[in-house]
Amino acid sequence: MTDKELFDRTFLKMRASEDTLQEVYSVIERKESRAYSKRTIFMAAAVAVVMALSVTAFAAYSRWSPFLAEAFRVSEAQQSELLGLGITSFVGRSAESNGITMTAEQVIGDEYGCYVLIRLETDDPEVFSHKATPRIEVYLDDDASKQILEKWSWTDWMLESDSATMYIGCWTSGKSGHGITVTLTGLMGSSEQNYSNVWEGCANLSWNLSFNDDTTERYSVVSDKNTVAGPTIEYICLTPVSVCVYYDAKSVREFMTAEDYTLRPVSLTLDNGSKCDLSMSASRSTFISDRNDVEVYYMVQVSTEQLLPGGIKEVGISNGNEVINYRLVEAS
Amino acid sequence: MYNNDEFSGYAKKYMDMVFRIAFSYLKCQADADDVTQDALIRLYKTNKAFASDAHVKNWLIRVTVNLCKNVFRSPWYKNEPIEAYANTLQFEAQEDHELFSVVMGLDKKYSMVVLLYYQEGYSIREISSILRIPEKTISTRLTRAKAKLKTMLTEA
């Protein structure tokens, strides 16, 4: 039996409900735009109850973005916990310019920086056509100046026949912001609407994360062997969304640049014995305050549950020739 | 906009396919049924001039995926245990049941590509074009999905 025959035999059993077509015709006859789902009907019936519980309703509205939850591997159970810690906040403010609406959806961060998820929506799908490769610049107004934000990832495109949505994730080292400017260059404009191929939107989308110091766990470490040269890890800080490695570089004979530190492979040994590499591309920043005091910050690469106290047993770091493992001994 | 006979023909021909794709994304029968209805309503209302049956089918898949994304983002979305639905399907052989559970148990980005490739018979290039995802990504997803399926089916 071929793969195709096996798949046909298995998956052709899956059929839409018998009343699907009937429901569709019913909607068409009523001239409504869409069918009411069983879920929607249930929700309508429950609305009176939900209205009375406005706090609950707010919690449901302020739902984590699936993109951020996936990027930071935050389980559903942990979402409200992180919200309570002030690690994340829902901004939800919008501004419109030239037919494109920009919304800052959610911010997540710790003392090392924060990630902002921006949504751009338009009724003209041609603007974000997949043929276009827009260049994106995102600026943040903080108290002192305007800084360009690092684009952290494309999270998604959603193109439909009558609308298009684009998500942009950005990283900033600041904890707060007052306004965001997004400039898109190289858009595909439809001829009817005469879009410029440059779009700029600026909005007052303020946020401020209110986490306290308790969200950062600082661990002393003990290495499994003595090193003769190269930087050693002095201590490690874990937050629910990041790992920051602090180096002691007293024994380093040659001057190391920030990039040299970033390129050193770092891996985590988790509580269950599995290993996870912190990729250098996820390193967000390296600070060299002086030759002996260096810190490298990584976006979280494992489930936030595993970053909780006790979740990580060891940190391994390669100096090019060998991997030295550091055991986490105590939190302070 | 179609006349009723034309629409009815397409709807009957493609509604189960739409349902399968929606289920592979949402892993929930009720939501997959809702998306199927919405996709068909969009087909009825669209003024798009389709060049062929294949064009209609591709368009429907694209619309289905977008509708699934909307449902997935909804605050009320919750997937359900696949086995509850699998048990209603009355498979001919145990291996069919296992294949269903394993494929639908994959992450949505894998299960959808597997369905489009093996069941709908699309090539990697065609899937790339329909989903608007680079060919290389589709190819990687398919390779990973095959490896996962192999491991899971061996263990099953």
Short mmCIF file of C-alpha atoms in Angstrom, two decimals:
data_model
loop_
_atom_site.label_atom_id
_atom_site.label_comp_id
_atom_site.label_asym_id
_atom_site.label_seq_id
_atom_site.Cartn_x
_atom_site.Cartn_y
_atom_site.Cartn_z
CA MET A 1 0.00 0.00 0.00
CA THR A 2 1.40 3.42 -0.92
CA ASP A 3 1.64 6.33 1.50
CA LYS A 4 -1.12 8.08 -0.43
CA GLU A 5 -3.44 5.09 -0.12
CA LEU A 6 -2.72 4.76 3.59
CA PHE A 7 -3.35 8.46 4.17
CA ASP A 8 -6.55 8.34 2.11
CA ARG A 9 -7.83 5.36 4.06
CA THR A 10 -7.11 7.11 7.35
CA PHE A 11 -7.86 10.76 6.79
CA LEU A 12 -10.81 10.55 4.40
CA LYS A 13 -12.71 9.35 7.45
CA MET A 14 -12.54 12.95 8.67
CA ARG A 15 -15.62 14.75 7.49
CA ALA A 16 -17.20 18.07 8.24
CA SER A 17 -20.43 17.90 10.26
CA GLU A 18 -23.48 16.89 8.30
CA ASP A 19 -25.22 20.17 9.02
CA THR A 20 -22.31 22.28 7.69
CA LEU A 21 -23.88 23.04 4.31
CA GLN A 22 -27.28 23.61 5.87
CA GLU A 23 -25.76 26.14 8.28
CA VAL A 24 -23.94 27.86 5.42
CA TYR A 25 -27.10 28.20 3.34
CA SER A 26 -28.94 29.45 6.38
CA VAL A 27 -26.33 32.20 6.89
CA ILE A 28 -26.41 33.10 3.19
CA GLU A 29 -30.19 33.40 3.27
CA ARG A 30 -30.06 35.58 6.37
CA LYS A 31 -27.44 37.71 4.58
CA GLU A 32 -25.12 37.58 7.54
CA SER A 33 -21.39 37.82 7.16
CA ARG A 34 -20.50 34.71 9.10
CA ALA A 35 -21.93 31.77 10.96
CA TYR A 36 -22.39 31.92 14.70
CA SER A 37 -20.26 29.20 16.16
CA LYS A 38 -21.48 26.97 18.94
CA ARG A 39 -18.84 28.63 21.06
CA THR A 40 -20.15 32.12 20.18
CA ILE A 41 -23.71 31.16 21.01
CA PHE A 42 -22.56 29.76 24.31
CA MET A 43 -20.58 32.91 25.00
CA ALA A 44 -23.57 35.13 24.24
CA ALA A 45 -25.62 33.20 26.76
CA ALA A 46 -22.89 33.59 29.31
CA VAL A 47 -22.38 37.30 28.72
CA ALA A 48 -24.61 38.43 31.56
CA VAL A 49 -22.63 36.37 34.02
CA VAL A 50 -19.32 37.56 32.64
CA MET A 51 -20.38 41.20 32.79
CA ALA A 52 -20.92 40.80 36.50
CA LEU A 53 -17.42 39.45 36.83
CA SER A 54 -15.61 42.31 35.16
CA VAL A 55 -12.26 41.35 36.65
CA THR A 56 -12.50 37.94 35.04
CA ALA A 57 -13.50 39.48 31.74
CA PHE A 58 -10.49 41.79 31.84
CA ALA A 59 -8.19 38.86 32.53
CA ALA A 60 -9.54 37.00 29.50
CA TYR A 61 -9.22 40.08 27.29
CA SER A 62 -5.68 40.64 28.44
CA ARG A 63 -4.66 37.34 27.03
CA TRP A 64 -1.07 36.59 26.21
CA SER A 65 -0.17 36.91 22.58
CA PRO A 66 0.32 33.36 21.25
CA PHE A 67 3.45 34.59 19.48
CA LEU A 68 5.09 35.83 22.66
CA ALA A 69 3.93 32.79 24.62
CA GLU A 70 5.52 30.56 21.98
CA ALA A 71 8.71 32.60 21.69
CA PHE A 72 9.26 32.48 25.45
CA ARG A 73 7.71 29.03 25.86
CA VAL A 74 5.41 30.22 28.58
CA SER A 75 2.83 27.64 29.58
CA GLU A 76 -0.78 28.64 30.08
CA ALA A 77 -0.43 28.02 33.80
CA GLN A 78 2.49 30.43 34.00
CA GLN A 79 0.93 33.26 32.04
CA SER A 80 -1.03 34.72 34.93
CA GLU A 81 1.94 34.17 37.25
CA LEU A 82 4.27 36.24 35.04
CA LEU A 83 1.59 38.89 34.70
CA GLY A 84 1.38 39.07 38.49
CA LEU A 85 5.16 39.46 38.74
CA GLY A 86 5.07 42.51 36.45
CA ILE A 87 7.26 40.73 33.87
CA THR A 88 4.72 41.45 31.15
CA SER A 89 2.04 43.99 30.43
CA PHE A 90 -0.62 44.39 27.76
CA VAL A 91 -0.38 47.73 26.01
CA GLY A 92 -3.14 47.44 23.44
CA ARG A 93 -2.99 51.07 22.27
CA SER A 94 -3.36 51.86 18.59
CA ALA A 95 -2.62 54.66 16.17
CA GLU A 96 -3.55 54.96 12.50
CA SER A 97 -1.66 56.46 9.61
CA ASN A 98 -2.37 56.22 5.89
CA GLY A 99 -4.78 53.31 6.30
CA ILE A 100 -2.50 51.18 8.43
CA THR A 101 -3.25 50.69 12.11
CA MET A 102 -0.38 50.09 14.44
CA THR A 103 -0.92 48.51 17.84
CA ALA A 104 1.62 47.73 20.52
CA GLU A 105 0.13 44.48 21.78
CA GLN A 106 2.26 43.25 24.62
CA VAL A 107 5.58 43.90 26.31
CA ILE A 108 7.67 41.38 28.20
CA GLY A 109 10.96 42.00 29.91
CA ASP A 110 13.24 42.05 32.91
CA GLU A 111 16.04 44.21 34.24
CA TYR A 112 18.13 43.50 31.13
CA GLY A 113 15.65 44.75 28.55
CA CYS A 114 12.25 44.17 27.06
CA TYR A 115 10.52 42.79 23.98
CA VAL A 116 7.68 44.66 22.33
CA LEU A 117 5.22 43.00 19.97
CA ILE A 118 3.80 45.40 17.37
CA ARG A 119 0.86 44.59 15.10
CA LEU A 120 0.27 46.41 11.80
CA GLU A 121 -3.08 45.94 10.09
CA THR A 122 -4.50 47.18 6.81
CA ASP A 123 -7.61 46.57 4.74
CA ASP A 124 -5.49 46.48 1.58
CA PRO A 125 -3.67 43.14 1.47
CA GLU A 126 -1.54 44.37 -1.43
CA VAL A 127 0.36 46.63 0.95
CA PHE A 128 1.88 43.64 2.72
CA SER A 129 1.95 41.46 -0.36
CA HIS A 130 4.33 38.54 -0.05
CA LYS A 131 6.09 39.92 -3.10
CA ALA A 132 7.13 42.95 -1.12
CA THR A 133 10.14 42.83 1.14
CA PRO A 134 9.72 45.95 3.21
CA ARG A 135 12.61 47.32 5.17
CA ILE A 136 11.50 48.05 8.70
CA GLU A 137 12.88 50.57 11.09
CA VAL A 138 11.46 50.91 14.56
CA TYR A 139 12.34 53.78 16.87
CA LEU A 140 11.49 54.22 20.48
CA ASP A 141 11.15 57.53 22.27
CA ASP A 142 12.40 57.30 25.80
CA ASP A 143 12.92 60.11 28.25
CA ALA A 144 16.21 61.23 26.83
CA SER A 145 16.38 60.39 23.18
CA LYS A 146 15.12 58.45 20.23
CA GLN A 147 16.75 55.05 19.85
CA ILE A 148 16.43 52.53 17.06
CA LEU A 149 15.10 49.19 18.21
CA GLU A 150 16.62 45.90 17.25
CA LYS A 151 14.21 43.81 15.22
CA TRP A 152 14.13 40.54 17.08
CA SER A 153 12.06 38.40 14.72
CA TRP A 154 9.31 38.31 12.19
CA THR A 155 6.59 36.59 14.01
CA ASP A 156 3.98 36.28 11.31
CA TRP A 157 2.19 37.52 8.25
CA MET A 158 -1.53 37.01 7.91
CA LEU A 159 -2.92 37.79 4.47
CA GLU A 160 -6.59 37.46 3.69
CA SER A 161 -8.69 38.51 0.75
CA ASP A 162 -9.80 41.68 2.53
CA SER A 163 -7.15 42.42 5.11
CA ALA A 164 -3.53 41.85 6.07
CA THR A 165 -1.71 41.78 9.37
CA MET A 166 1.98 41.91 10.07
CA TYR A 167 3.70 41.32 13.40
CA ILE A 168 7.05 42.76 14.34
CA GLY A 169 8.96 41.86 17.48
CA CYS A 170 11.50 44.37 18.79
CA TRP A 171 13.97 44.42 21.61
CA THR A 172 15.11 47.40 23.63
CA SER A 173 17.44 47.63 26.59
CA GLY A 174 15.09 50.07 28.32
CA LYS A 175 12.28 49.14 30.68
CA SER A 176 9.85 51.73 29.47
CA GLY A 177 8.90 53.71 26.42
CA HIS A 178 6.59 56.52 25.47
CA GLY A 179 6.25 56.36 21.72
CA ILE A 180 7.08 54.08 18.84
CA THR A 181 7.77 55.08 15.26
CA VAL A 182 7.68 52.41 12.57
CA THR A 183 8.89 53.12 9.05
CA LEU A 184 8.26 50.61 6.28
CA THR A 185 10.07 51.04 3.00
CA GLY A 186 9.44 48.96 -0.12
CA LEU A 187 5.72 48.25 0.28
CA MET A 188 3.63 46.94 -2.60
CA GLY A 189 0.90 49.52 -2.99
CA SER A 190 -2.24 48.84 -4.98
CA SER A 191 -2.79 51.28 -7.83
CA GLU A 192 -6.33 52.14 -6.74
CA GLN A 193 -5.25 53.47 -3.38
CA ASN A 194 -2.02 55.08 -4.49
CA TYR A 195 0.00 53.92 -1.57
CA SER A 196 3.39 55.37 -1.18
CA ASN A 197 5.98 52.67 -0.86
CA VAL A 198 7.01 54.29 2.38
CA TRP A 199 4.78 54.22 5.42
CA GLU A 200 5.48 55.84 8.71
CA GLY A 201 3.39 55.60 11.81
CA CYS A 202 4.13 57.14 15.14
CA ALA A 203 2.11 56.61 18.25
CA ASN A 204 2.12 57.34 21.91
CA LEU A 205 2.16 53.78 23.12
CA SER A 206 3.53 54.03 26.61
CA TRP A 207 4.27 51.12 28.88
CA ASN A 208 6.21 50.53 32.01
CA LEU A 209 7.07 47.15 33.44
CA SER A 210 6.72 47.04 37.19
CA PHE A 211 8.61 43.92 38.20
CA ASN A 212 10.66 43.96 41.39
CA ASP A 213 14.09 42.53 42.16
CA ASP A 214 12.61 39.27 43.43
CA THR A 215 12.14 38.15 39.85
CA THR A 216 15.91 37.85 39.38
CA GLU A 217 17.66 34.85 40.96
CA ARG A 218 21.41 35.18 41.34
CA TYR A 219 23.40 31.93 41.59
CA SER A 220 26.97 31.32 42.66
CA VAL A 221 28.68 28.61 40.63
CA VAL A 222 31.37 25.96 41.14
CA SER A 223 33.36 24.66 38.18
CA ASP A 224 34.24 21.01 37.60
CA LYS A 225 37.87 21.76 36.74
CA ASN A 226 40.44 24.45 37.21
CA THR A 227 41.11 26.58 34.20
CA VAL A 228 44.52 27.90 33.42
CA ALA A 229 43.43 30.59 31.04
CA GLY A 230 40.32 32.25 29.72
CA PRO A 231 37.44 33.89 31.48
CA THR A 232 35.53 31.98 34.12
CA ILE A 233 31.91 32.36 35.10
CA GLU A 234 31.58 34.31 38.30
CA TYR A 235 27.85 34.01 38.78
CA ILE A 236 24.65 33.65 36.80
CA CYS A 237 21.36 35.47 36.98
CA LEU A 238 18.14 33.83 35.91
CA THR A 239 14.87 35.63 35.36
CA PRO A 240 11.71 34.08 33.90
CA VAL A 241 12.71 35.38 30.47
CA SER A 242 16.49 35.50 30.38
CA VAL A 243 19.86 34.10 31.36
CA CYS A 244 22.70 36.49 32.12
CA VAL A 245 26.23 35.16 32.48
CA TYR A 246 28.74 37.23 34.46
CA TYR A 247 32.38 36.54 33.70
CA ASP A 248 35.50 37.11 35.71
CA ALA A 249 38.21 37.83 33.18
CA LYS A 250 41.18 38.38 35.49
CA SER A 251 43.06 35.38 34.08
CA VAL A 252 42.50 36.36 30.45
CA ARG A 253 45.83 37.07 28.85
CA GLU A 254 44.56 38.54 25.60
CA PHE A 255 42.02 41.31 25.27
CA MET A 256 38.58 39.91 24.38
CA THR A 257 36.00 42.00 22.61
CA ALA A 258 32.27 41.88 23.32
CA GLU A 259 31.85 39.73 20.23
CA ASP A 260 34.44 37.23 21.49
CA TYR A 261 32.28 36.66 24.55
CA THR A 262 29.08 36.42 22.58
CA LEU A 263 30.55 33.75 20.31
CA ARG A 264 31.50 31.43 23.17
CA PRO A 265 29.03 28.51 23.13
CA VAL A 266 27.03 28.29 26.35
CA SER A 267 24.76 25.40 27.27
CA LEU A 268 22.39 24.74 30.15
CA THR A 269 21.92 21.37 31.82
CA LEU A 270 18.36 21.18 32.98
CA ASP A 271 16.92 19.53 36.05
CA ASN A 272 15.82 16.52 34.01
CA GLY A 273 19.34 15.98 32.63
CA SER A 274 18.64 17.32 29.14
CA LYS A 275 20.86 20.00 27.62
CA CYS A 276 19.99 23.20 25.87
CA ASP A 277 22.39 25.39 23.91
CA LEU A 278 22.09 29.16 24.20
CA SER A 279 22.66 30.26 20.66
CA MET A 280 24.88 33.22 20.05
CA SER A 281 22.24 34.78 17.84
CA ALA A 282 19.99 34.99 20.89
CA SER A 283 22.56 36.95 22.81
CA ARG A 284 21.05 40.38 23.13
CA SER A 285 23.82 42.38 24.64
CA THR A 286 27.28 42.21 26.08
CA PHE A 287 28.53 44.72 28.59
CA ILE A 288 32.20 45.14 29.36
CA SER A 289 32.38 47.56 32.26
CA ASP A 290 36.09 46.95 32.53
CA ARG A 291 38.52 44.26 31.49
CA ASN A 292 37.66 42.07 34.49
CA ASP A 293 33.93 42.43 34.64
CA VAL A 294 31.82 41.21 31.72
CA GLU A 295 28.19 40.25 31.44
CA VAL A 296 26.42 38.56 28.50
CA TYR A 297 22.67 38.47 28.33
CA TYR A 298 20.67 35.81 26.45
CA MET A 299 17.01 35.64 25.59
CA VAL A 300 15.51 32.60 27.26
CA GLN A 301 15.92 29.39 25.28
CA VAL A 302 14.07 26.99 27.51
CA SER A 303 10.63 26.86 29.03
CA THR A 304 10.18 29.54 31.65
CA GLU A 305 9.16 26.78 34.06
CA GLN A 306 12.69 25.44 33.81
CA LEU A 307 14.14 28.81 34.71
CA LEU A 308 12.40 28.73 38.05
CA PRO A 309 14.60 27.97 41.09
CA GLY A 310 16.02 24.46 40.82
CA GLY A 311 15.18 24.15 37.14
CA ILE A 312 18.77 24.46 35.96
CA LYS A 313 21.59 22.38 37.40
CA GLU A 314 24.65 23.36 35.39
CA VAL A 315 25.94 25.85 32.88
CA GLY A 316 28.61 24.71 30.44
CA ILE A 317 30.86 27.07 28.57
CA SER A 318 33.33 26.26 25.84
CA ASN A 319 36.61 28.12 25.63
CA GLY A 320 37.31 26.70 22.19
CA ASN A 321 39.20 23.61 23.36
CA GLU A 322 37.05 22.19 26.11
CA VAL A 323 33.74 22.63 27.87
CA ILE A 324 33.85 23.62 31.51
CA ASN A 325 30.74 22.93 33.53
CA TYR A 326 29.62 25.18 36.33
CA ARG A 327 27.20 23.84 38.92
CA LEU A 328 24.67 26.29 40.34
CA VAL A 329 25.08 26.13 44.08
CA GLU A 330 22.95 28.70 45.79
CA ALA A 331 20.56 31.48 45.07
CA SER A 332 21.12 34.85 46.64
CA MET B 1 -20.39 35.65 -6.47
CA TYR B 2 -21.44 32.13 -7.46
CA ASN B 3 -24.91 30.93 -8.31
CA ASN B 4 -26.23 28.29 -5.93
CA ASP B 5 -25.50 25.29 -8.16
CA GLU B 6 -21.90 26.28 -8.79
CA PHE B 7 -21.35 27.01 -5.13
CA SER B 8 -23.00 23.81 -4.02
CA GLY B 9 -20.72 21.80 -6.31
CA TYR B 10 -17.56 23.35 -4.93
CA ALA B 11 -18.81 23.22 -1.35
CA LYS B 12 -19.57 19.50 -1.50
CA LYS B 13 -16.30 18.80 -3.25
CA TYR B 14 -14.03 20.68 -0.85
CA MET B 15 -15.73 21.00 2.52
CA ASP B 16 -14.24 17.81 3.97
CA MET B 17 -10.78 18.87 2.83
CA VAL B 18 -11.28 22.26 4.48
CA PHE B 19 -12.40 20.52 7.66
CA ARG B 20 -9.33 18.25 7.68
CA ILE B 21 -6.96 21.19 7.30
CA ALA B 22 -8.78 23.20 9.96
CA PHE B 23 -8.68 20.25 12.34
CA SER B 24 -4.97 19.69 11.74
CA TYR B 25 -4.40 23.33 12.78
CA LEU B 26 -6.86 23.70 15.64
CA LYS B 27 -7.14 20.10 16.95
CA CYS B 28 -10.75 20.78 17.88
CA GLN B 29 -13.75 19.41 15.99
CA ALA B 30 -16.16 22.22 16.90
CA ASP B 31 -13.71 24.94 15.88
CA ALA B 32 -12.82 23.07 12.67
CA ASP B 33 -16.53 22.88 11.81
CA ASP B 34 -16.93 26.63 12.44
CA VAL B 35 -13.94 27.42 10.24
CA THR B 36 -15.32 25.15 7.50
CA GLN B 37 -18.59 27.08 7.54
CA ASP B 38 -16.82 30.44 7.44
CA ALA B 39 -14.53 29.37 4.61
CA LEU B 40 -17.49 28.22 2.51
CA ILE B 41 -19.36 31.45 3.19
CA ARG B 42 -16.32 33.38 1.99
CA LEU B 43 -16.24 31.25 -1.13
CA TYR B 44 -19.89 32.02 -1.78
CA LYS B 45 -19.37 35.75 -1.35
CA THR B 46 -16.08 36.22 -3.11
CA ASN B 47 -15.96 38.08 -6.40
CA LYS B 48 -12.62 36.56 -7.25
CA ALA B 49 -12.38 35.12 -10.76
CA PHE B 50 -10.94 31.64 -10.44
CA ALA B 51 -9.04 30.16 -13.36
CA SER B 52 -9.64 26.53 -12.49
CA ASP B 53 -10.81 24.06 -9.87
CA ALA B 54 -7.27 23.87 -8.56
CA HIS B 55 -7.29 27.64 -8.12
CA VAL B 56 -10.48 27.42 -6.04
CA LYS B 57 -8.98 24.65 -3.94
CA ASN B 58 -5.74 26.56 -3.29
CA TRP B 59 -7.67 29.71 -2.41
CA LEU B 60 -9.87 27.77 0.00
CA ILE B 61 -6.82 26.29 1.75
CA ARG B 62 -5.30 29.75 2.12
CA VAL B 63 -8.53 31.21 3.52
CA THR B 64 -8.89 28.23 5.87
CA VAL B 65 -5.40 28.72 7.27
CA ASN B 66 -6.06 32.42 7.84
CA LEU B 67 -9.37 31.70 9.55
CA CYS B 68 -7.63 29.12 11.73
CA LYS B 69 -5.06 31.73 12.74
CA ASN B 70 -7.88 34.05 13.79
CA VAL B 71 -9.49 31.32 15.90
CA PHE B 72 -6.11 30.42 17.37
CA ARG B 73 -5.63 34.03 18.47
CA SER B 74 -9.07 34.21 20.01
CA PRO B 75 -9.17 34.39 23.82
CA TRP B 76 -11.68 31.55 23.82
CA TYR B 77 -9.61 29.10 21.82
CA LYS B 78 -8.74 25.82 23.48
CA ASN B 79 -7.65 22.63 21.78
CA GLU B 80 -9.15 19.34 22.85
CA PRO B 81 -7.84 15.79 23.26
CA ILE B 82 -7.46 14.28 19.80
CA GLU B 83 -8.39 10.81 20.99
CA ALA B 84 -11.96 11.84 21.80
CA TYR B 85 -12.47 12.71 18.13
CA ALA B 86 -10.35 9.77 16.87
CA ASN B 87 -12.63 7.34 18.70
CA THR B 88 -15.62 8.57 16.68
CA LEU B 89 -13.98 7.80 13.33
CA GLN B 90 -14.22 3.97 13.33
CA PHE B 91 -10.95 3.17 11.58
CA GLU B 92 -10.66 -0.06 9.61
CA ALA B 93 -7.31 -1.02 11.11
CA GLN B 94 -5.40 -0.23 14.26
CA GLU B 95 -2.54 1.21 12.18
CA ASP B 96 -4.95 3.79 10.74
CA HIS B 97 -5.88 4.88 14.24
CA GLU B 98 -2.22 5.12 15.17
CA LEU B 99 -1.36 7.10 12.04
CA PHE B 100 -4.21 9.52 12.74
CA SER B 101 -3.19 10.03 16.36
CA VAL B 102 0.46 10.49 15.51
CA VAL B 103 -0.10 12.93 12.61
CA MET B 104 -2.69 14.99 14.45
CA GLY B 105 -0.54 14.88 17.56
CA LEU B 106 2.19 16.77 15.72
CA ASP B 107 2.48 20.52 16.09
CA LYS B 108 0.16 22.32 13.66
CA LYS B 109 2.98 23.50 11.44
CA TYR B 110 4.01 19.89 10.84
CA SER B 111 0.62 18.18 10.68
CA MET B 112 -0.67 20.62 8.08
CA VAL B 113 2.33 20.16 5.80
CA VAL B 114 2.08 16.38 6.16
CA LEU B 115 -1.60 16.44 5.22
CA LEU B 116 -1.07 18.70 2.23
CA TYR B 117 1.86 16.65 1.00
CA TYR B 118 0.72 13.08 1.56
CA GLN B 119 -3.03 13.34 1.53
CA GLU B 120 -3.75 16.21 -0.85
CA GLY B 121 -0.77 15.36 -3.03
CA TYR B 122 0.73 18.85 -3.23
CA SER B 123 4.40 19.30 -4.00
CA ILE B 124 6.69 21.27 -1.68
CA ARG B 125 6.68 24.16 -4.15
CA GLU B 126 2.86 24.19 -4.28
CA ILE B 127 2.58 24.09 -0.47
CA SER B 128 5.07 26.94 -0.29
CA SER B 129 2.97 28.97 -2.68
CA ILE B 130 -0.33 28.24 -0.93
CA LEU B 131 0.91 28.89 2.60
CA ARG B 132 3.25 31.69 1.51
CA ILE B 133 6.11 30.14 3.40
CA PRO B 134 9.55 29.66 1.80
CA GLU B 135 10.13 26.31 0.07
CA LYS B 136 13.13 25.60 2.25
CA THR B 137 11.02 25.99 5.38
CA ILE B 138 8.37 23.64 4.04
CA SER B 139 11.04 21.14 3.09
CA THR B 140 12.57 21.33 6.58
CA ARG B 141 9.19 20.95 8.24
CA LEU B 142 8.41 17.92 6.11
CA THR B 143 11.76 16.30 6.88
CA ARG B 144 11.31 16.92 10.60
CA ALA B 145 7.72 15.69 10.49
CA LYS B 146 8.81 12.48 8.76
CA ALA B 147 11.49 11.89 11.38
CA LYS B 148 9.00 12.50 14.19
CA LEU B 149 6.42 10.24 12.55
CA LYS B 150 8.98 7.49 12.11
CA THR B 151 9.97 7.65 15.77
CA MET B 152 6.44 7.89 17.07
CA LEU B 153 5.06 5.13 14.84
CA THR B 154 7.91 2.84 15.85
CA GLU B 155 7.14 3.49 19.50
CA ALA B 156 3.37 3.13 19.03
#
